[in-house]
CSV table of C-alpha atoms and ligand atoms in Angstrom, one decimal:
chain,number,residue,atom,x,y,z
D,20,MET,CA,16.7,-14.0,-19.0
D,21,PRO,CA,17.3,-10.3,-19.4
D,22,ILE,CA,16.4,-8.0,-16.5
D,23,THR,CA,13.1,-6.2,-16.9
D,24,PRO,CA,13.8,-2.6,-15.9
D,25,THR,CA,11.6,-0.9,-13.3
D,26,SER,CA,11.3,2.9,-12.8
D,27,LYS,CA,13.6,3.7,-9.8
D,28,ILE,CA,16.7,2.4,-8.0
D,29,TRP,CA,17.5,3.7,-4.5
D,30,MET,CA,21.1,5.0,-4.4
D,31,ASP,CA,22.7,6.4,-1.3
D,32,GLY,CA,19.5,7.9,0.1
D,33,GLU,CA,17.4,8.8,-2.9
D,34,LEU,CA,15.4,7.2,-5.7
D,35,VAL,CA,17.0,7.8,-9.1
D,36,ASP,CA,15.8,6.8,-12.5
D,37,TRP,CA,16.8,3.2,-13.5
D,38,GLU,CA,19.1,4.4,-16.3
D,39,GLN,CA,20.8,6.9,-14.0
D,40,ALA,CA,21.8,4.2,-11.5
D,41,THR,CA,25.4,3.9,-12.8
D,42,VAL,CA,28.9,3.8,-11.3
D,43,HIS,CA,32.4,4.6,-12.5
D,44,VAL,CA,34.4,1.8,-14.1
D,45,LEU,CA,37.1,2.3,-11.4
D,46,THR,CA,34.6,1.5,-8.6
D,47,HIS,CA,36.6,-0.4,-6.0
D,48,SER,CA,34.2,-3.3,-5.6
D,49,LEU,CA,34.2,-4.0,-9.4
D,50,HIS,CA,37.9,-4.8,-9.2
D,51,TYR,CA,38.2,-6.8,-6.0
D,52,GLY,CA,34.7,-8.3,-5.4
D,53,THR,CA,34.5,-6.3,-2.1
D,54,ALA,CA,30.7,-5.8,-2.0
D,55,VAL,CA,27.9,-7.5,0.0
D,56,PHE,CA,24.4,-8.0,-1.1
D,57,GLU,CA,21.0,-9.5,-0.4
D,58,GLY,CA,18.3,-11.2,-2.3
D,59,ILE,CA,14.8,-10.6,-1.0
D,60,ARG,CA,11.4,-11.2,-2.5
D,61,ALA,CA,8.1,-9.3,-2.3
D,62,TYR,CA,4.9,-11.2,-2.8
D,63,PRO,CA,1.2,-10.2,-3.4
D,64,THR,CA,-0.9,-10.7,-0.3
D,65,ALA,CA,-4.5,-10.0,0.4
D,66,GLN,CA,-3.3,-6.8,2.2
D,67,GLY,CA,-1.2,-5.7,-0.9
D,68,PRO,CA,2.5,-6.3,-1.7
D,69,ALA,CA,4.6,-7.4,1.2
D,70,VAL,CA,8.3,-8.1,1.6
D,71,PHE,CA,9.2,-11.5,3.1
D,72,ARG,CA,11.5,-11.4,6.2
D,73,LEU,CA,12.8,-8.0,5.3
D,74,ARG,CA,14.4,-7.2,8.6
D,75,ASP,CA,16.2,-10.6,8.6
D,76,HIS,CA,17.7,-9.9,5.2
D,77,VAL,CA,18.7,-6.3,6.1
D,78,GLY,CA,20.2,-7.7,9.3
D,79,ARG,CA,22.2,-10.2,7.3
D,80,LEU,CA,23.4,-7.5,4.9
D,81,LEU,CA,24.8,-5.6,7.9
D,82,LYS,CA,26.4,-8.7,9.3
D,83,SER,CA,28.0,-9.4,5.9
D,84,ALA,CA,29.4,-5.9,5.9
D,85,HIS,CA,30.7,-6.3,9.4
D,86,LEU,CA,32.5,-9.5,8.3
D,87,LEU,CA,34.2,-7.5,5.5
D,88,ALA,CA,35.0,-4.6,7.8
D,89,MET,CA,32.7,-2.3,5.8
D,90,GLU,CA,30.9,0.5,7.7
D,91,VAL,CA,27.5,0.9,6.0
D,92,PRO,CA,26.4,4.6,6.4
D,93,PHE,CA,22.8,3.5,6.8
D,94,GLY,CA,21.1,1.8,9.7
D,95,GLU,CA,18.7,-1.1,9.7
D,96,ASP,CA,15.6,1.1,9.8
D,97,GLU,CA,16.8,3.3,7.0
D,98,LEU,CA,17.6,0.3,4.8
D,99,VAL,CA,14.2,-1.3,5.6
D,100,GLU,CA,12.6,2.0,4.5
D,101,ALA,CA,14.8,2.1,1.4
D,102,VAL,CA,13.6,-1.3,0.3
D,103,LYS,CA,10.0,-0.5,0.9
D,104,ALA,CA,10.3,2.8,-1.0
D,105,THR,CA,11.9,1.1,-4.0
D,106,VAL,CA,9.3,-1.7,-4.1
D,107,ALA,CA,6.5,0.9,-3.8
D,108,ALA,CA,8.0,3.0,-6.6
D,109,SER,CA,8.1,0.0,-8.9
D,110,GLY,CA,4.3,-0.5,-8.7
D,111,LEU,CA,5.0,-4.3,-8.7
D,112,ASP,CA,3.2,-6.6,-6.3
D,113,ALA,CA,5.8,-9.4,-6.8
D,114,CYS,CA,9.5,-8.7,-7.3
D,115,TYR,CA,13.0,-9.7,-6.4
D,116,ILE,CA,14.9,-7.1,-4.4
D,117,ARG,CA,18.6,-6.7,-4.6
D,118,PRO,CA,20.3,-4.5,-2.0
D,119,LEU,CA,24.0,-4.0,-2.5
D,120,ALA,CA,26.6,-2.3,-0.3
D,121,TYR,CA,29.8,-1.6,-2.2
D,122,LEU,CA,33.0,0.4,-2.1
D,123,GLY,CA,32.8,3.3,-4.5
D,124,TYR,CA,35.1,5.2,-6.8
D,125,GLY,CA,37.9,7.2,-5.3
D,126,GLU,CA,40.5,4.8,-3.9
D,127,MET,CA,42.3,1.9,-5.4
D,128,GLY,CA,44.4,-0.9,-3.9
D,129,LEU,CA,43.7,-3.8,-1.6
D,130,ASN,CA,43.2,-1.8,1.6
D,131,PRO,CA,39.4,-1.2,1.5
D,132,LEU,CA,39.3,0.9,4.7
D,133,PRO,CA,39.6,4.3,3.1
D,134,CYS,CA,36.9,3.6,0.6
D,135,GLU,CA,33.5,5.2,0.7
D,136,VAL,CA,30.7,2.6,1.3
D,137,ARG,CA,27.8,3.1,-1.1
D,138,VAL,CA,24.4,1.4,-1.1
D,139,ALA,CA,21.9,0.7,-3.8
D,140,VAL,CA,18.6,-1.1,-3.8
D,141,ALA,CA,17.1,-2.4,-7.1
D,142,VAL,CA,13.9,-4.4,-7.7
D,143,TRP,CA,12.7,-6.2,-10.8
D,144,PRO,CA,10.3,-9.0,-11.7
D,145,TRP,CA,12.0,-12.4,-11.4
D,146,GLY,CA,10.0,-15.6,-12.0
D,147,ALA,CA,10.9,-19.2,-11.0
D,148,TYR,CA,14.7,-19.1,-10.6
D,149,LEU,CA,15.2,-22.7,-11.6
D,150,GLY,CA,12.2,-22.8,-14.0
D,151,GLU,CA,8.5,-23.6,-13.6
D,152,GLU,CA,9.2,-27.2,-14.8
D,153,GLY,CA,11.9,-27.6,-12.1
D,154,MET,CA,9.4,-26.3,-9.4
D,155,ARG,CA,6.8,-28.9,-10.6
D,156,SER,CA,8.9,-31.9,-11.4
D,157,GLY,CA,12.2,-31.4,-9.8
D,158,ILE,CA,15.6,-30.4,-11.1
D,159,ARG,CA,18.7,-32.4,-12.2
D,160,LEU,CA,21.7,-31.7,-10.1
D,161,LYS,CA,25.4,-32.4,-10.6
D,162,VAL,CA,28.0,-32.6,-7.8
D,163,SER,CA,30.5,-30.0,-8.8
D,164,SER,CA,34.2,-30.6,-9.2
D,165,TRP,CA,34.7,-27.3,-7.6
D,166,ALA,CA,34.8,-27.4,-3.8
D,167,ARG,CA,32.8,-24.9,-1.7
D,168,LEU,CA,34.9,-22.1,-0.4
D,169,ASP,CA,36.7,-23.1,2.8
D,170,PRO,CA,35.6,-21.0,5.9
D,171,ARG,CA,39.3,-20.6,6.6
D,172,THR,CA,39.9,-18.9,3.3
D,173,LEU,CA,36.9,-16.5,3.3
D,174,PRO,CA,34.1,-15.6,5.8
D,175,THR,CA,31.6,-17.9,4.1
D,176,ALA,CA,28.8,-16.5,6.4
D,177,ALA,CA,29.1,-13.3,4.4
D,178,LYS,CA,27.0,-12.8,1.3
D,179,ALA,CA,29.8,-11.1,-0.5
D,180,THR,CA,30.0,-10.6,-4.3
D,181,GLY,CA,33.5,-11.9,-4.8
D,182,MET,CA,32.7,-15.2,-3.2
D,183,TYR,CA,30.2,-15.9,-6.0
D,184,ILE,CA,33.0,-16.8,-8.4
D,185,ASN,CA,32.9,-20.1,-6.6
D,186,SER,CA,29.2,-20.5,-7.3
D,187,SER,CA,29.5,-19.2,-10.9
D,188,LEU,CA,32.3,-21.8,-11.8
D,189,ALA,CA,30.1,-24.6,-10.4
D,190,LYS,CA,27.0,-23.3,-12.3
D,191,VAL,CA,28.8,-23.0,-15.6
D,192,GLU,CA,30.2,-26.6,-15.2
D,193,ALA,CA,26.8,-28.0,-14.4
D,194,VAL,CA,24.9,-26.1,-17.1
D,195,ARG,CA,27.4,-27.0,-19.8
D,196,ALA,CA,27.1,-30.6,-18.8
D,197,GLY,CA,23.3,-30.4,-19.3
D,198,TYR,CA,22.2,-30.2,-15.6
D,199,ASP,CA,20.0,-27.5,-14.0
D,200,GLU,CA,22.1,-26.8,-10.9
D,201,ALA,CA,25.3,-27.8,-9.1
D,202,ILE,CA,25.9,-28.9,-5.6
D,203,LEU,CA,29.2,-28.1,-4.0
D,204,CYS,CA,31.0,-30.2,-1.4
D,205,THR,CA,33.6,-29.0,1.1
D,206,THR,CA,37.3,-29.7,0.6
D,207,ASP,CA,36.7,-32.7,2.9
D,208,GLY,CA,33.9,-34.0,0.7
D,209,TYR,CA,30.9,-33.1,2.8
D,210,LEU,CA,27.9,-31.8,1.0
D,211,ALA,CA,27.7,-28.0,1.4
D,212,GLU,CA,25.1,-26.3,-0.7
D,213,GLY,CA,23.9,-25.3,-4.2
D,214,THR,CA,25.3,-22.3,-6.1
D,215,GLY,CA,22.6,-20.1,-4.6
D,216,GLU,CA,20.6,-22.5,-2.4
D,217,ASN,CA,20.8,-24.6,0.8
D,218,LEU,CA,20.3,-28.3,0.7
D,219,PHE,CA,17.9,-30.6,2.5
D,220,VAL,CA,17.5,-34.3,2.3
D,221,VAL,CA,14.7,-36.5,3.6
D,222,ARG,CA,15.6,-39.9,5.1
D,223,ARG,CA,13.2,-42.3,6.8
D,224,GLY,CA,10.8,-39.4,7.4
D,225,GLU,CA,13.4,-37.1,8.9
D,226,ILE,CA,14.7,-33.9,7.3
D,227,VAL,CA,18.4,-33.4,7.4
D,228,THR,CA,20.5,-30.4,6.4
D,229,PRO,CA,24.3,-29.7,6.6
D,230,PRO,CA,25.3,-27.4,9.4
D,231,SER,CA,26.1,-24.2,7.5
D,232,SER,CA,29.0,-22.8,9.5
D,233,ALA,CA,30.8,-26.2,9.4
D,234,VAL,CA,30.5,-26.7,5.7
D,235,GLY,CA,30.8,-23.0,4.7
D,236,ALA,CA,27.3,-22.7,3.4
D,237,LEU,CA,25.3,-19.4,3.6
D,238,ASP,CA,23.0,-19.4,6.6
D,239,GLY,CA,19.9,-19.2,4.5
D,240,ILE,CA,16.8,-17.3,5.6
D,241,THR,CA,14.6,-19.6,3.5
D,242,ALA,CA,16.3,-22.6,5.2
D,243,ASP,CA,15.4,-21.1,8.5
D,244,THR,CA,11.8,-20.6,7.3
D,245,VAL,CA,11.7,-24.2,6.1
D,246,ARG,CA,13.0,-25.5,9.5
D,247,THR,CA,10.3,-23.6,11.2
D,248,ILE,CA,7.5,-24.7,8.8
D,249,ALA,CA,8.7,-28.3,8.9
D,250,GLY,CA,8.7,-28.3,12.7
D,251,ASP,CA,5.2,-26.9,12.8
D,252,LEU,CA,4.1,-29.5,10.3
D,253,GLY,CA,5.4,-32.1,12.7
D,254,TYR,CA,8.6,-33.2,11.0
D,255,THR,CA,12.0,-33.5,12.7
D,256,VAL,CA,14.8,-31.4,11.2
D,257,ARG,CA,18.4,-32.2,12.1
D,258,GLU,CA,21.7,-30.7,11.1
D,259,GLU,CA,24.2,-33.4,10.2
D,260,LEU,CA,27.3,-33.7,8.0
D,261,LEU,CA,26.3,-35.5,4.8
D,262,ARG,CA,28.3,-37.3,2.2
D,263,ARG,CA,27.6,-37.6,-1.5
D,264,SER,CA,26.0,-41.1,-1.0
D,265,ASP,CA,23.6,-39.7,1.6
D,266,LEU,CA,22.2,-37.6,-1.3
D,267,TYR,CA,22.2,-40.4,-3.8
D,268,LEU,CA,20.3,-42.6,-1.2
D,269,ALA,CA,17.9,-39.9,0.0
D,270,ASP,CA,14.2,-40.6,-0.2
D,271,GLU,CA,13.6,-37.0,-1.1
D,272,ALA,CA,15.8,-33.9,-1.5
D,273,PHE,CA,15.2,-30.2,-2.1
D,274,LEU,CA,16.9,-26.9,-2.4
D,275,THR,CA,15.9,-23.7,-0.7
D,276,GLY,CA,16.7,-20.0,-1.4
D,277,THR,CA,15.0,-16.7,-1.7
D,278,ALA,CA,15.3,-16.6,-5.5
D,279,ALA,CA,14.8,-20.4,-5.9
D,280,GLU,CA,12.2,-20.8,-3.1
D,281,VAL,CA,11.6,-24.6,-2.4
D,282,VAL,CA,12.7,-26.7,-5.4
D,283,PRO,CA,12.5,-30.5,-5.5
D,284,ILE,CA,15.6,-32.4,-6.7
D,285,ALA,CA,14.7,-35.1,-9.2
D,286,SER,CA,18.2,-36.6,-9.7
D,287,VAL,CA,21.8,-36.1,-8.7
D,288,ASP,CA,24.6,-37.2,-11.1
D,289,ASP,CA,21.9,-39.1,-13.1
D,290,ARG,CA,20.8,-41.1,-10.1
D,291,THR,CA,17.1,-40.7,-9.4
D,292,ILE,CA,16.2,-39.4,-5.9
D,293,GLY,CA,13.5,-41.6,-4.5
D,294,SER,CA,10.8,-42.3,-7.1
D,295,GLY,CA,12.1,-39.4,-9.2
D,296,GLU,CA,8.9,-37.5,-8.5
D,297,PRO,CA,8.8,-34.8,-5.8
D,298,GLY,CA,8.1,-36.6,-2.5
D,299,PRO,CA,5.3,-35.9,-0.1
D,300,ILE,CA,7.4,-34.1,2.5
D,301,THR,CA,9.0,-31.9,-0.1
D,302,ARG,CA,5.5,-31.1,-1.6
D,303,ALA,CA,4.1,-30.3,1.9
D,304,ILE,CA,6.9,-27.9,2.6
D,305,GLN,CA,6.8,-26.3,-0.9
D,306,ASP,CA,3.1,-25.8,-0.7
D,307,THR,CA,3.2,-24.4,2.9
D,308,TYR,CA,6.1,-22.1,1.9
D,309,ARG,CA,4.1,-20.7,-1.0
D,310,ALA,CA,1.1,-20.1,1.2
D,311,VAL,CA,3.3,-18.5,3.9
D,312,VAL,CA,5.0,-16.0,1.6
D,313,HIS,CA,1.6,-15.0,0.2
D,314,GLY,CA,0.4,-14.2,3.7
D,315,GLU,CA,-2.1,-17.1,3.7
D,316,VAL,CA,-1.0,-18.6,7.0
D,317,ASP,CA,-1.9,-16.5,10.1
D,318,ARG,CA,0.8,-17.8,12.4
D,319,TYR,CA,3.6,-16.6,10.1
D,320,LYS,CA,2.1,-13.2,9.2
D,321,ASP,CA,4.8,-11.3,11.2
D,322,TRP,CA,7.3,-12.4,8.5
D,323,LEU,CA,5.6,-10.1,6.0
D,324,GLU,CA,6.3,-6.4,5.9
D,325,ARG,CA,3.7,-4.5,4.0
D,326,VAL,CA,4.8,-2.0,1.5
D,327,GLY,CA,3.1,1.4,1.6
Q,2,PPE,N1,23.5,-20.3,-0.4
Q,2,PPE,C1,23.9,-19.4,-1.3
Q,2,PPE,C2,25.3,-19.5,-1.8
Q,2,PPE,C3,23.1,-18.4,-1.7
Q,2,PPE,O1,23.5,-17.5,-2.6
Q,2,PPE,C4,21.8,-18.3,-1.2
Q,2,PPE,C5,20.8,-17.2,-1.7
Q,2,PPE,C6,21.3,-19.3,-0.3
Q,2,PPE,C7,22.2,-20.3,0.1
Q,2,PPE,C8,20.0,-19.2,0.3
Q,2,PPE,O2,19.8,-18.1,1.2
Q,2,PPE,P1,18.4,-17.4,1.5
Q,2,PPE,O3,18.1,-16.7,0.2
Q,2,PPE,O4,18.7,-16.6,2.6
Q,2,PPE,O5,17.5,-18.5,1.8
Q,2,PPE,N2,21.0,-16.8,-3.0
Q,2,PPE,C9,20.5,-15.5,-3.5
Q,2,PPE,C10,21.2,-15.1,-4.8
Q,2,PPE,C11,20.8,-15.8,-6.0
Q,2,PPE,C12,21.3,-15.1,-7.2
Q,2,PPE,O6,21.3,-15.8,-8.3
Q,2,PPE,O7,21.8,-14.0,-7.2
Q,2,PPE,C13,19.0,-15.5,-3.5
Q,2,PPE,O8,18.4,-16.5,-3.5
Q,2,PPE,O9,18.5,-14.4,-3.6
């Protein structure tokens, strides 16, 4: 789906016109994948548009930069304001927000340290990432032949652009084979995560998710939200290493991510999960998540940062 332009993009401290938000072709990060980014969503609430867990996302952006030895020339508060200003300028009440910190034009070569760090924030409307039908009925997953990045090869806790080659390869393989999404395993064969989502399985009424640092998965903010919501709904959530058969044999399974939100898994490698219909625990979490991000649940209102 092509990006729908909005009016302004925040670049290095100012809002510039969408068409003017360009970089030189010799921009360092374009050559070596040395950029870090975030994916955030704003939702309409009764009090107007609000950004979900904005400070947590900005905090993770700065942590990702730290892992790559990048010094971002803006602090957390400035970046929070930058996001709010960009969302406000768009006039949208629901949008996806993409902050990006990258190494600019001026230096080349593998030593990134002399490079200038630049920051941009763009927003655009982005509907159901894995499709409306996937949200309703569940998606078809394929276990990828590509292993998830090994935490000894790259700092997998960083949300860094270059690392997404791994996700893209898995996505291409899955889509070409007729599936909606891929799930990647570690080089030791433990389930890690989707190409842009964390994984949860439900077994005998318990919710289980792989420990992100052990399997090289991103420490998802949506996953954290889901763990909190699930606990408050009275479910037990455990972290445990899982094998492929644990997924095939799950009663329910779902993916979580900012872009994807909470998405039921209907089948994996053509094996139906549970009844094939989204299960009751998945539905309860999906429905609660939707209510929470729209500011409809009082106890989680602090997660929403109003714009303007
Ligand atoms: N794992 C990966 C690899 C990942 O990229 C994401 C987010 C997650 C897990 C879930 O993290 P969180 O959003 O904090 O719950 N993926 C982002 C990028 C998607 C894209 O296509 O680009 C996102 O959801 O915004």
